[in-house]
Amino acid sequence: MIVWDDGTKKQRVYEMWEDNFHDPVSYANFYFNEVYGKNEVLLNEEMSADENIVKGMLHLNPYTLHVKGQQAEAKYIVGVATDEEYRRQGVMRELLVKTFQELRSRGELFTYLMPADENYYLPFDFRFGMAQVEQELEYLPELRKETEKQAKDIIEKDSKDSIDAKQESVAKNKEVLLKKEEVEQESQTEECPIKEDILGDNKNKSESSFEKYTFKTELSDAELETLVAQENVIKDTLFDIFTEISVPYIRKMEKEVESDYGQVLYVFDGESYVGRAAVGAEDSYFVLSQVFCADASKRENFLEQVILYCEEKYHYNRYQLILDPSWKDITTKIGLYRNFRFMPAKRVKKIMFRLLNIEELSKFLECKIETLKETSETDCEIDNCEAYTYREDIYIEDKYLEEQSGVYHFSLKDGKVSITKTETIKTDGMQSVSIAALTDYLFGKKEESIDSCETLTEEGKMLLKNICPLSENCIMEIV
């Protein structure tokens, strides 16, 4: 029996959480003080003579997402657990199917989760739609000392060369003046300019010394209001889907990080906001996560300054960067670079999506007009090409969400996508696609999921691949 938790089973839910996830007490306390009660929890119960026994649970944590610049409410599935005694008896299946039905009835487009094991969720048509970037690096203080020594030697040599050159010039001038009997006392040589490159490649000390930046651990709500608005605007240009940042979001993140004995650093260059990062020790690394930089051109320098700040304060030497996909071009270094030894960066699959309402999702989708131009049978000019409409009827099969199964009319025109469920009954030979294959393409950008679908016509495959995937996504929350 699937029921909604009304708070009366909080202790049992807490115990099941601890038995399955083994979080530190401080983190579990954070979750049950700050998240539980503001979310929804589904319980799978078994009736008994004395009480209802909780066999399994599933938590639905609410977030506001931006999908192609528009707000959309969605639920992040966390805390999926089955009591050991009831495993492999369909407990999780019942919880997931009820979740799909409930969220679809509310008009939600999709749900998502971070799997402990993807194989639990692949059969339920979840597919990956985001991989985060992870990179490990080691701070080498001896390398920094050597770099500083080399810089100092260069400074001293340049100073000496400059002074020698000026002294030689003075001597020559004196000789000329004496010959002309116009000897005058020469003024003392001016102090030469000093190079400020003390950390390697940077030619400006202010760009390499972490003392340039101001690091804060507390900001007022008024200050945060401005910063989160700026962050959302920037992320709208980077991602198809991302979690909206708000002051309550930041406050919850601060408490979450503190529960794991870390802190959130807010970084400023004078009065200008540079970015933020959650920092804290985990196993043998000092971890930087929830990283945001407001200026793409400063990303590399920003990361270095945060690490140097942490090194001065905590002396951890070994660091792990956990970054959203937009940082992939900043994490290409391997080996020695400046003060660090970089390990190869990895793309780690993290977030799986599950489509709940393809009809509603189509309102957020766009299509590839340039490709459609090439598929037109007529010789259309660029100016009128967008008037061409691409149409197909395709049956979508959803084994777990019967309400979503059906024949849909797809229409691609003027850069827009319309997917409308029809009353048409599926007939033998009608082209079809599974919700899993559609999810794999729309969120994972995997064209092979469409190409390998033997139940689609070539026209149907072409149409689906002309829909722009929602594959540039940023969801970095743990719970």
PDB file of C-alpha atoms in Angstrom, residues 14-256:
ATOM      1  CA  TYR A  14      14.944   8.615   9.938  1.00  0.00           C
ATOM      2  CA  GLU A  15      15.940   5.092  10.965  1.00  0.00           C
ATOM      3  CA  MET A  16      15.526   3.788   7.427  1.00  0.00           C
ATOM      4  CA  TRP A  17      17.614   6.705   6.127  1.00  0.00           C
ATOM      5  CA  GLU A  18      20.434   5.919   8.552  1.00  0.00           C
ATOM      6  CA  ASP A  19      20.275   2.150   7.884  1.00  0.00           C
ATOM      7  CA  ASN A  20      20.580   2.644   4.120  1.00  0.00           C
ATOM      8  CA  PHE A  21      22.741   5.718   3.594  1.00  0.00           C
ATOM      9  CA  HIS A  22      25.075   5.753   6.620  1.00  0.00           C
ATOM     10  CA  ASP A  23      25.405   9.537   6.616  1.00  0.00           C
ATOM     11  CA  PRO A  24      27.216  11.264   9.495  1.00  0.00           C
ATOM     12  CA  VAL A  25      24.765  12.211  12.231  1.00  0.00           C
ATOM     13  CA  SER A  26      25.376  15.896  11.537  1.00  0.00           C
ATOM     14  CA  TYR A  27      24.331  15.500   7.883  1.00  0.00           C
ATOM     15  CA  ALA A  28      21.292  13.370   8.710  1.00  0.00           C
ATOM     16  CA  ASN A  29      20.241  15.985  11.245  1.00  0.00           C
ATOM     17  CA  PHE A  30      20.597  18.686   8.607  1.00  0.00           C
ATOM     18  CA  TYR A  31      18.376  16.740   6.224  1.00  0.00           C
ATOM     19  CA  PHE A  32      15.639  16.043   8.751  1.00  0.00           C
ATOM     20  CA  ASN A  33      15.714  19.593  10.141  1.00  0.00           C
ATOM     21  CA  GLU A  34      15.975  21.524   6.878  1.00  0.00           C
ATOM     22  CA  VAL A  35      14.580  19.306   4.098  1.00  0.00           C
ATOM     23  CA  TYR A  36      12.194  16.778   5.618  1.00  0.00           C
ATOM     24  CA  GLY A  37       8.832  18.400   6.172  1.00  0.00           C
ATOM     25  CA  LYS A  38       9.332  20.787   3.256  1.00  0.00           C
ATOM     26  CA  ASN A  39       9.389  17.860   0.840  1.00  0.00           C
ATOM     27  CA  GLU A  40       7.050  14.932   0.219  1.00  0.00           C
ATOM     28  CA  VAL A  41       7.719  11.333   1.222  1.00  0.00           C
ATOM     29  CA  LEU A  42       6.010   8.278  -0.228  1.00  0.00           C
ATOM     30  CA  LEU A  43       5.877   5.171   1.946  1.00  0.00           C
ATOM     31  CA  ASN A  44       5.234   1.605   0.895  1.00  0.00           C
ATOM     32  CA  GLU A  45       3.498   0.019   3.855  1.00  0.00           C
ATOM     33  CA  GLU A  46       2.274  -3.429   4.779  1.00  0.00           C
ATOM     34  CA  MET A  47      -0.761  -3.819   6.975  1.00  0.00           C
ATOM     35  CA  SER A  48      -0.359  -5.872  10.136  1.00  0.00           C
ATOM     36  CA  ALA A  49      -2.529  -6.577  13.169  1.00  0.00           C
ATOM     37  CA  ASP A  50      -0.669  -4.100  15.360  1.00  0.00           C
ATOM     38  CA  GLU A  51       0.669  -1.463  12.974  1.00  0.00           C
ATOM     39  CA  ASN A  52       1.517  -0.585   9.409  1.00  0.00           C
ATOM     40  CA  ILE A  53       5.064  -1.707   8.657  1.00  0.00           C
ATOM     41  CA  VAL A  54       7.105   0.634   6.430  1.00  0.00           C
ATOM     42  CA  LYS A  55       8.748  -1.519   3.762  1.00  0.00           C
ATOM     43  CA  GLY A  56      10.208   1.263   1.640  1.00  0.00           C
ATOM     44  CA  MET A  57      10.317   5.019   1.073  1.00  0.00           C
ATOM     45  CA  LEU A  58      10.934   7.598  -1.624  1.00  0.00           C
ATOM     46  CA  HIS A  59      11.539  11.330  -1.060  1.00  0.00           C
ATOM     47  CA  LEU A  60      10.421  14.024  -3.519  1.00  0.00           C
ATOM     48  CA  ASN A  61      12.391  17.225  -3.004  1.00  0.00           C
ATOM     49  CA  PRO A  62      10.912  20.262  -4.796  1.00  0.00           C
ATOM     50  CA  TYR A  63      12.995  22.530  -7.014  1.00  0.00           C
ATOM     51  CA  THR A  64      12.295  25.274  -9.496  1.00  0.00           C
ATOM     52  CA  LEU A  65      14.190  24.618 -12.708  1.00  0.00           C
ATOM     53  CA  HIS A  66      14.814  26.788 -15.726  1.00  0.00           C
ATOM     54  CA  VAL A  67      14.060  24.920 -18.965  1.00  0.00           C
ATOM     55  CA  LYS A  68      15.148  26.900 -22.017  1.00  0.00           C
ATOM     56  CA  GLY A  69      14.723  30.111 -20.038  1.00  0.00           C
ATOM     57  CA  GLN A  70      11.285  29.259 -18.635  1.00  0.00           C
ATOM     58  CA  GLN A  71      10.520  28.222 -15.073  1.00  0.00           C
ATOM     59  CA  ALA A  72       9.267  24.699 -14.431  1.00  0.00           C
ATOM     60  CA  GLU A  73       8.551  22.936 -11.154  1.00  0.00           C
ATOM     61  CA  ALA A  74      10.111  19.494 -10.748  1.00  0.00           C
ATOM     62  CA  LYS A  75      10.780  16.896  -8.084  1.00  0.00           C
ATOM     63  CA  TYR A  76      14.224  15.539  -7.345  1.00  0.00           C
ATOM     64  CA  ILE A  77      13.910  11.894  -6.265  1.00  0.00           C
ATOM     65  CA  VAL A  78      16.205  11.097  -3.320  1.00  0.00           C
ATOM     66  CA  GLY A  79      16.236   8.714  -0.395  1.00  0.00           C
ATOM     67  CA  VAL A  80      14.877   5.707  -2.286  1.00  0.00           C
ATOM     68  CA  ALA A  81      15.258   2.803   0.113  1.00  0.00           C
ATOM     69  CA  THR A  82      13.746  -0.596   0.821  1.00  0.00           C
ATOM     70  CA  ASP A  83      13.975  -2.379   4.149  1.00  0.00           C
ATOM     71  CA  GLU A  84      16.344  -5.320   3.789  1.00  0.00           C
ATOM     72  CA  GLU A  85      13.619  -7.834   4.655  1.00  0.00           C
ATOM     73  CA  TYR A  86      11.441  -6.686   1.720  1.00  0.00           C
ATOM     74  CA  ARG A  87      13.985  -6.290  -1.065  1.00  0.00           C
ATOM     75  CA  ARG A  88      13.402  -7.860  -4.508  1.00  0.00           C
ATOM     76  CA  GLN A  89       9.661  -7.914  -3.896  1.00  0.00           C
ATOM     77  CA  GLY A  90       8.644  -4.985  -6.130  1.00  0.00           C
ATOM     78  CA  VAL A  91       8.602  -2.389  -3.327  1.00  0.00           C
ATOM     79  CA  MET A  92      10.643   0.166  -5.278  1.00  0.00           C
ATOM     80  CA  ARG A  93       8.680  -0.497  -8.463  1.00  0.00           C
ATOM     81  CA  GLU A  94       5.414   0.361  -6.718  1.00  0.00           C
ATOM     82  CA  LEU A  95       6.916   3.558  -5.295  1.00  0.00           C
ATOM     83  CA  LEU A  96       8.284   4.707  -8.661  1.00  0.00           C
ATOM     84  CA  VAL A  97       5.110   3.977 -10.627  1.00  0.00           C
ATOM     85  CA  LYS A  98       3.021   5.877  -8.065  1.00  0.00           C
ATOM     86  CA  THR A  99       5.505   8.762  -8.299  1.00  0.00           C
ATOM     87  CA  PHE A 100       5.250   8.883 -12.103  1.00  0.00           C
ATOM     88  CA  GLN A 101       1.458   8.912 -11.981  1.00  0.00           C
ATOM     89  CA  GLU A 102       1.235  11.559  -9.264  1.00  0.00           C
ATOM     90  CA  LEU A 103       3.742  13.962 -10.799  1.00  0.00           C
ATOM     91  CA  ARG A 104       2.223  13.666 -14.262  1.00  0.00           C
ATOM     92  CA  SER A 105      -1.212  14.434 -12.824  1.00  0.00           C
ATOM     93  CA  ARG A 106       0.252  17.677 -11.467  1.00  0.00           C
ATOM     94  CA  GLY A 107       1.493  18.665 -14.910  1.00  0.00           C
ATOM     95  CA  GLU A 108       5.187  18.146 -14.205  1.00  0.00           C
ATOM     96  CA  LEU A 109       7.349  17.537 -17.275  1.00  0.00           C
ATOM     97  CA  PHE A 110       9.879  15.094 -15.895  1.00  0.00           C
ATOM     98  CA  THR A 111      11.510  13.906 -12.714  1.00  0.00           C
ATOM     99  CA  TYR A 112      15.199  13.253 -12.039  1.00  0.00           C
ATOM    100  CA  LEU A 113      17.594  11.603  -9.609  1.00  0.00           C
ATOM    101  CA  MET A 114      21.254  10.889  -8.845  1.00  0.00           C
ATOM    102  CA  PRO A 115      21.520   7.095  -8.849  1.00  0.00           C
ATOM    103  CA  ALA A 116      23.624   5.066  -6.463  1.00  0.00           C
ATOM    104  CA  ASP A 117      23.435   2.372  -9.144  1.00  0.00           C
ATOM    105  CA  GLU A 118      22.073   3.226 -12.592  1.00  0.00           C
ATOM    106  CA  ASN A 119      21.002  -0.379 -13.127  1.00  0.00           C
ATOM    107  CA  TYR A 120      18.198   0.068 -10.589  1.00  0.00           C
ATOM    108  CA  TYR A 121      16.642   2.825 -12.699  1.00  0.00           C
ATOM    109  CA  LEU A 122      17.364   1.934 -16.327  1.00  0.00           C
ATOM    110  CA  PRO A 123      14.447  -0.573 -16.388  1.00  0.00           C
ATOM    111  CA  PHE A 124      12.108   2.264 -15.342  1.00  0.00           C
ATOM    112  CA  ASP A 125      13.168   4.356 -18.364  1.00  0.00           C
ATOM    113  CA  PHE A 126      15.474   6.774 -16.569  1.00  0.00           C
ATOM    114  CA  ARG A 127      18.366   7.904 -18.759  1.00  0.00           C
ATOM    115  CA  PHE A 128      21.423  10.034 -18.086  1.00  0.00           C
ATOM    116  CA  GLY A 129      21.223  13.699 -19.017  1.00  0.00           C
ATOM    117  CA  MET A 130      24.106  15.318 -17.137  1.00  0.00           C
ATOM    118  CA  ALA A 131      27.729  14.493 -16.383  1.00  0.00           C
ATOM    119  CA  GLN A 132      29.736  16.631 -13.979  1.00  0.00           C
ATOM    120  CA  VAL A 133      33.446  17.357 -14.396  1.00  0.00           C
ATOM    121  CA  GLU A 134      35.790  16.033 -11.709  1.00  0.00           C
ATOM    122  CA  GLN A 135      39.506  16.710 -11.500  1.00  0.00           C
ATOM    123  CA  GLU A 136      42.103  15.991  -8.847  1.00  0.00           C
ATOM    124  CA  LEU A 137      45.200  18.095  -8.361  1.00  0.00           C
ATOM    125  CA  GLU A 138      48.087  18.423  -5.963  1.00  0.00           C
ATOM    126  CA  TYR A 139      49.502  21.688  -4.674  1.00  0.00           C
ATOM    127  CA  LEU A 140      53.309  21.655  -4.803  1.00  0.00           C
ATOM    128  CA  PRO A 141      54.731  24.252  -2.412  1.00  0.00           C
ATOM    129  CA  GLU A 142      58.318  23.428  -3.457  1.00  0.00           C
ATOM    130  CA  LEU A 143      57.386  24.204  -7.051  1.00  0.00           C
ATOM    131  CA  ARG A 144      55.973  27.530  -5.916  1.00  0.00           C
ATOM    132  CA  LYS A 145      59.145  28.302  -3.937  1.00  0.00           C
ATOM    133  CA  GLU A 146      61.277  27.471  -6.986  1.00  0.00           C
ATOM    134  CA  THR A 147      59.030  29.600  -9.185  1.00  0.00           C
ATOM    135  CA  GLU A 148      59.272  32.497  -6.740  1.00  0.00           C
ATOM    136  CA  LYS A 149      63.077  32.078  -6.544  1.00  0.00           C
ATOM    137  CA  GLN A 150      63.320  32.155 -10.338  1.00  0.00           C
ATOM    138  CA  ALA A 151      61.134  35.236 -10.414  1.00  0.00           C
ATOM    139  CA  LYS A 152      63.246  36.886  -7.727  1.00  0.00           C
ATOM    140  CA  ASP A 153      66.428  36.088  -9.654  1.00  0.00           C
ATOM    141  CA  ILE A 154      64.897  37.621 -12.771  1.00  0.00           C
ATOM    142  CA  ILE A 155      63.901  40.714 -10.802  1.00  0.00           C
ATOM    143  CA  GLU A 156      67.379  41.094  -9.317  1.00  0.00           C
ATOM    144  CA  LYS A 157      69.083  40.480 -12.653  1.00  0.00           C
ATOM    145  CA  ASP A 158      66.845  42.962 -14.443  1.00  0.00           C
ATOM    146  CA  SER A 159      67.466  45.508 -11.692  1.00  0.00           C
ATOM    147  CA  LYS A 160      71.232  45.009 -11.887  1.00  0.00           C
ATOM    148  CA  ASP A 161      71.248  45.110 -15.694  1.00  0.00           C
ATOM    149  CA  SER A 162      69.224  48.296 -15.659  1.00  0.00           C
ATOM    150  CA  ILE A 163      71.473  49.952 -13.085  1.00  0.00           C
ATOM    151  CA  ASP A 164      74.625  48.886 -14.961  1.00  0.00           C
ATOM    152  CA  ALA A 165      73.195  50.219 -18.198  1.00  0.00           C
ATOM    153  CA  LYS A 166      72.363  53.553 -16.591  1.00  0.00           C
ATOM    154  CA  GLN A 167      75.815  53.801 -14.986  1.00  0.00           C
ATOM    155  CA  GLU A 168      77.480  53.094 -18.349  1.00  0.00           C
ATOM    156  CA  SER A 169      75.302  55.744 -19.974  1.00  0.00           C
ATOM    157  CA  VAL A 170      76.198  58.247 -17.253  1.00  0.00           C
ATOM    158  CA  ALA A 171      79.907  57.604 -17.712  1.00  0.00           C
ATOM    159  CA  LYS A 172      79.670  58.186 -21.440  1.00  0.00           C
ATOM    160  CA  ASN A 173      77.712  61.370 -20.904  1.00  0.00           C
ATOM    161  CA  LYS A 174      80.307  62.642 -18.439  1.00  0.00           C
ATOM    162  CA  GLU A 175      83.078  61.924 -20.896  1.00  0.00           C
ATOM    163  CA  VAL A 176      81.333  63.908 -23.610  1.00  0.00           C
ATOM    164  CA  LEU A 177      80.597  66.803 -21.275  1.00  0.00           C
ATOM    165  CA  LEU A 178      84.193  66.961 -19.994  1.00  0.00           C
ATOM    166  CA  LYS A 179      85.517  67.169 -23.521  1.00  0.00           C
ATOM    167  CA  LYS A 180      83.186  70.078 -24.098  1.00  0.00           C
ATOM    168  CA  GLU A 181      84.114  71.584 -20.704  1.00  0.00           C
ATOM    169  CA  GLU A 182      80.426  71.482 -19.780  1.00  0.00           C
ATOM    170  CA  VAL A 183      80.769  69.063 -16.902  1.00  0.00           C
ATOM    171  CA  GLU A 184      77.770  68.967 -14.624  1.00  0.00           C
ATOM    172  CA  GLN A 185      76.972  66.732 -11.710  1.00  0.00           C
ATOM    173  CA  GLU A 186      74.714  63.919 -12.889  1.00  0.00           C
ATOM    174  CA  SER A 187      71.638  63.077 -10.863  1.00  0.00           C
ATOM    175  CA  GLN A 188      71.434  59.636  -9.233  1.00  0.00           C
ATOM    176  CA  THR A 189      69.957  56.847 -11.301  1.00  0.00           C
ATOM    177  CA  GLU A 190      66.293  56.198 -10.932  1.00  0.00           C
ATOM    178  CA  GLU A 191      65.096  52.951  -9.327  1.00  0.00           C
ATOM    179  CA  CYS A 192      64.233  50.462 -12.062  1.00  0.00           C
ATOM    180  CA  PRO A 193      60.786  48.965 -12.452  1.00  0.00           C
ATOM    181  CA  ILE A 194      60.391  45.487 -10.891  1.00  0.00           C
ATOM    182  CA  LYS A 195      58.721  42.561 -12.583  1.00  0.00           C
ATOM    183  CA  GLU A 196      55.706  41.289 -10.703  1.00  0.00           C
ATOM    184  CA  ASP A 197      55.447  37.802 -12.244  1.00  0.00           C
ATOM    185  CA  ILE A 198      55.931  35.684  -9.110  1.00  0.00           C
ATOM    186  CA  LEU A 199      53.621  32.739  -9.845  1.00  0.00           C
ATOM    187  CA  GLY A 200      54.570  31.610 -13.315  1.00  0.00           C
ATOM    188  CA  ASP A 201      52.732  32.626 -16.480  1.00  0.00           C
ATOM    189  CA  ASN A 202      50.833  35.659 -15.195  1.00  0.00           C
ATOM    190  CA  LYS A 203      52.399  39.000 -16.060  1.00  0.00           C
ATOM    191  CA  ASN A 204      50.513  40.895 -13.435  1.00  0.00           C
ATOM    192  CA  LYS A 205      50.937  40.198  -9.732  1.00  0.00           C
ATOM    193  CA  SER A 206      47.333  41.195  -9.080  1.00  0.00           C
ATOM    194  CA  GLU A 207      46.247  38.281 -11.287  1.00  0.00           C
ATOM    195  CA  SER A 208      48.352  35.674  -9.497  1.00  0.00           C
ATOM    196  CA  SER A 209      48.330  36.594  -5.825  1.00  0.00           C
ATOM    197  CA  PHE A 210      45.305  35.298  -3.933  1.00  0.00           C
ATOM    198  CA  GLU A 211      45.587  38.355  -1.672  1.00  0.00           C
ATOM    199  CA  LYS A 212      43.951  40.292  -4.483  1.00  0.00           C
ATOM    200  CA  TYR A 213      40.573  38.722  -3.744  1.00  0.00           C
ATOM    201  CA  THR A 214      38.414  39.200  -0.701  1.00  0.00           C
ATOM    202  CA  PHE A 215      36.925  36.019   0.721  1.00  0.00           C
ATOM    203  CA  LYS A 216      33.718  36.219   2.735  1.00  0.00           C
ATOM    204  CA  THR A 217      31.745  33.479   4.494  1.00  0.00           C
ATOM    205  CA  GLU A 218      28.661  35.532   5.303  1.00  0.00           C
ATOM    206  CA  LEU A 219      26.446  37.748   3.172  1.00  0.00           C
ATOM    207  CA  SER A 220      23.162  39.449   3.965  1.00  0.00           C
ATOM    208  CA  ASP A 221      19.930  38.471   2.225  1.00  0.00           C
ATOM    209  CA  ALA A 222      19.980  41.807   0.407  1.00  0.00           C
ATOM    210  CA  GLU A 223      23.480  41.120  -0.949  1.00  0.00           C
ATOM    211  CA  LEU A 224      22.495  37.609  -1.994  1.00  0.00           C
ATOM    212  CA  GLU A 225      19.385  38.814  -3.823  1.00  0.00           C
ATOM    213  CA  THR A 226      21.558  40.689  -6.308  1.00  0.00           C
ATOM    214  CA  LEU A 227      24.070  37.853  -6.692  1.00  0.00           C
ATOM    215  CA  VAL A 228      21.548  35.060  -7.290  1.00  0.00           C
ATOM    216  CA  ALA A 229      19.719  37.139  -9.885  1.00  0.00           C
ATOM    217  CA  GLN A 230      23.016  37.651 -11.698  1.00  0.00           C
ATOM    218  CA  GLU A 231      23.780  33.921 -11.501  1.00  0.00           C
ATOM    219  CA  ASN A 232      20.431  32.909 -12.977  1.00  0.00           C
ATOM    220  CA  VAL A 233      20.845  35.307 -15.893  1.00  0.00           C
ATOM    221  CA  ILE A 234      24.292  33.896 -16.685  1.00  0.00           C
ATOM    222  CA  LYS A 235      23.157  30.280 -16.399  1.00  0.00           C
ATOM    223  CA  ASP A 236      20.259  30.951 -18.762  1.00  0.00           C
ATOM    224  CA  THR A 237      22.901  31.578 -21.438  1.00  0.00           C
ATOM    225  CA  LEU A 238      24.855  28.410 -20.616  1.00  0.00           C
ATOM    226  CA  PHE A 239      22.325  25.670 -19.971  1.00  0.00           C
ATOM    227  CA  ASP A 240      19.141  24.139 -21.337  1.00  0.00           C
ATOM    228  CA  ILE A 241      18.096  23.035 -17.838  1.00  0.00           C
ATOM    229  CA  PHE A 242      19.439  24.268 -14.508  1.00  0.00           C
ATOM    230  CA  THR A 243      18.304  24.673 -10.928  1.00  0.00           C
ATOM    231  CA  GLU A 244      17.117  28.187 -10.138  1.00  0.00           C
ATOM    232  CA  ILE A 245      19.261  29.825  -7.479  1.00  0.00           C
ATOM    233  CA  SER A 246      17.486  31.825  -4.767  1.00  0.00           C
ATOM    234  CA  VAL A 247      18.311  33.188  -1.325  1.00  0.00           C
ATOM    235  CA  PRO A 248      16.554  30.232   0.415  1.00  0.00           C
ATOM    236  CA  TYR A 249      18.494  27.874  -1.866  1.00  0.00           C
ATOM    237  CA  ILE A 250      21.788  29.471  -0.796  1.00  0.00           C
ATOM    238  CA  ARG A 251      20.847  29.430   2.893  1.00  0.00           C
ATOM    239  CA  LYS A 252      20.003  25.726   2.690  1.00  0.00           C
ATOM    240  CA  MET A 253      23.263  25.046   0.840  1.00  0.00           C
ATOM    241  CA  GLU A 254      25.227  26.847   3.561  1.00  0.00           C
ATOM    242  CA  LYS A 255      23.643  24.665   6.245  1.00  0.00           C
ATOM    243  CA  GLU A 256      24.238  21.524   4.211  1.00  0.00           C
TER     244      GLU A 256
END
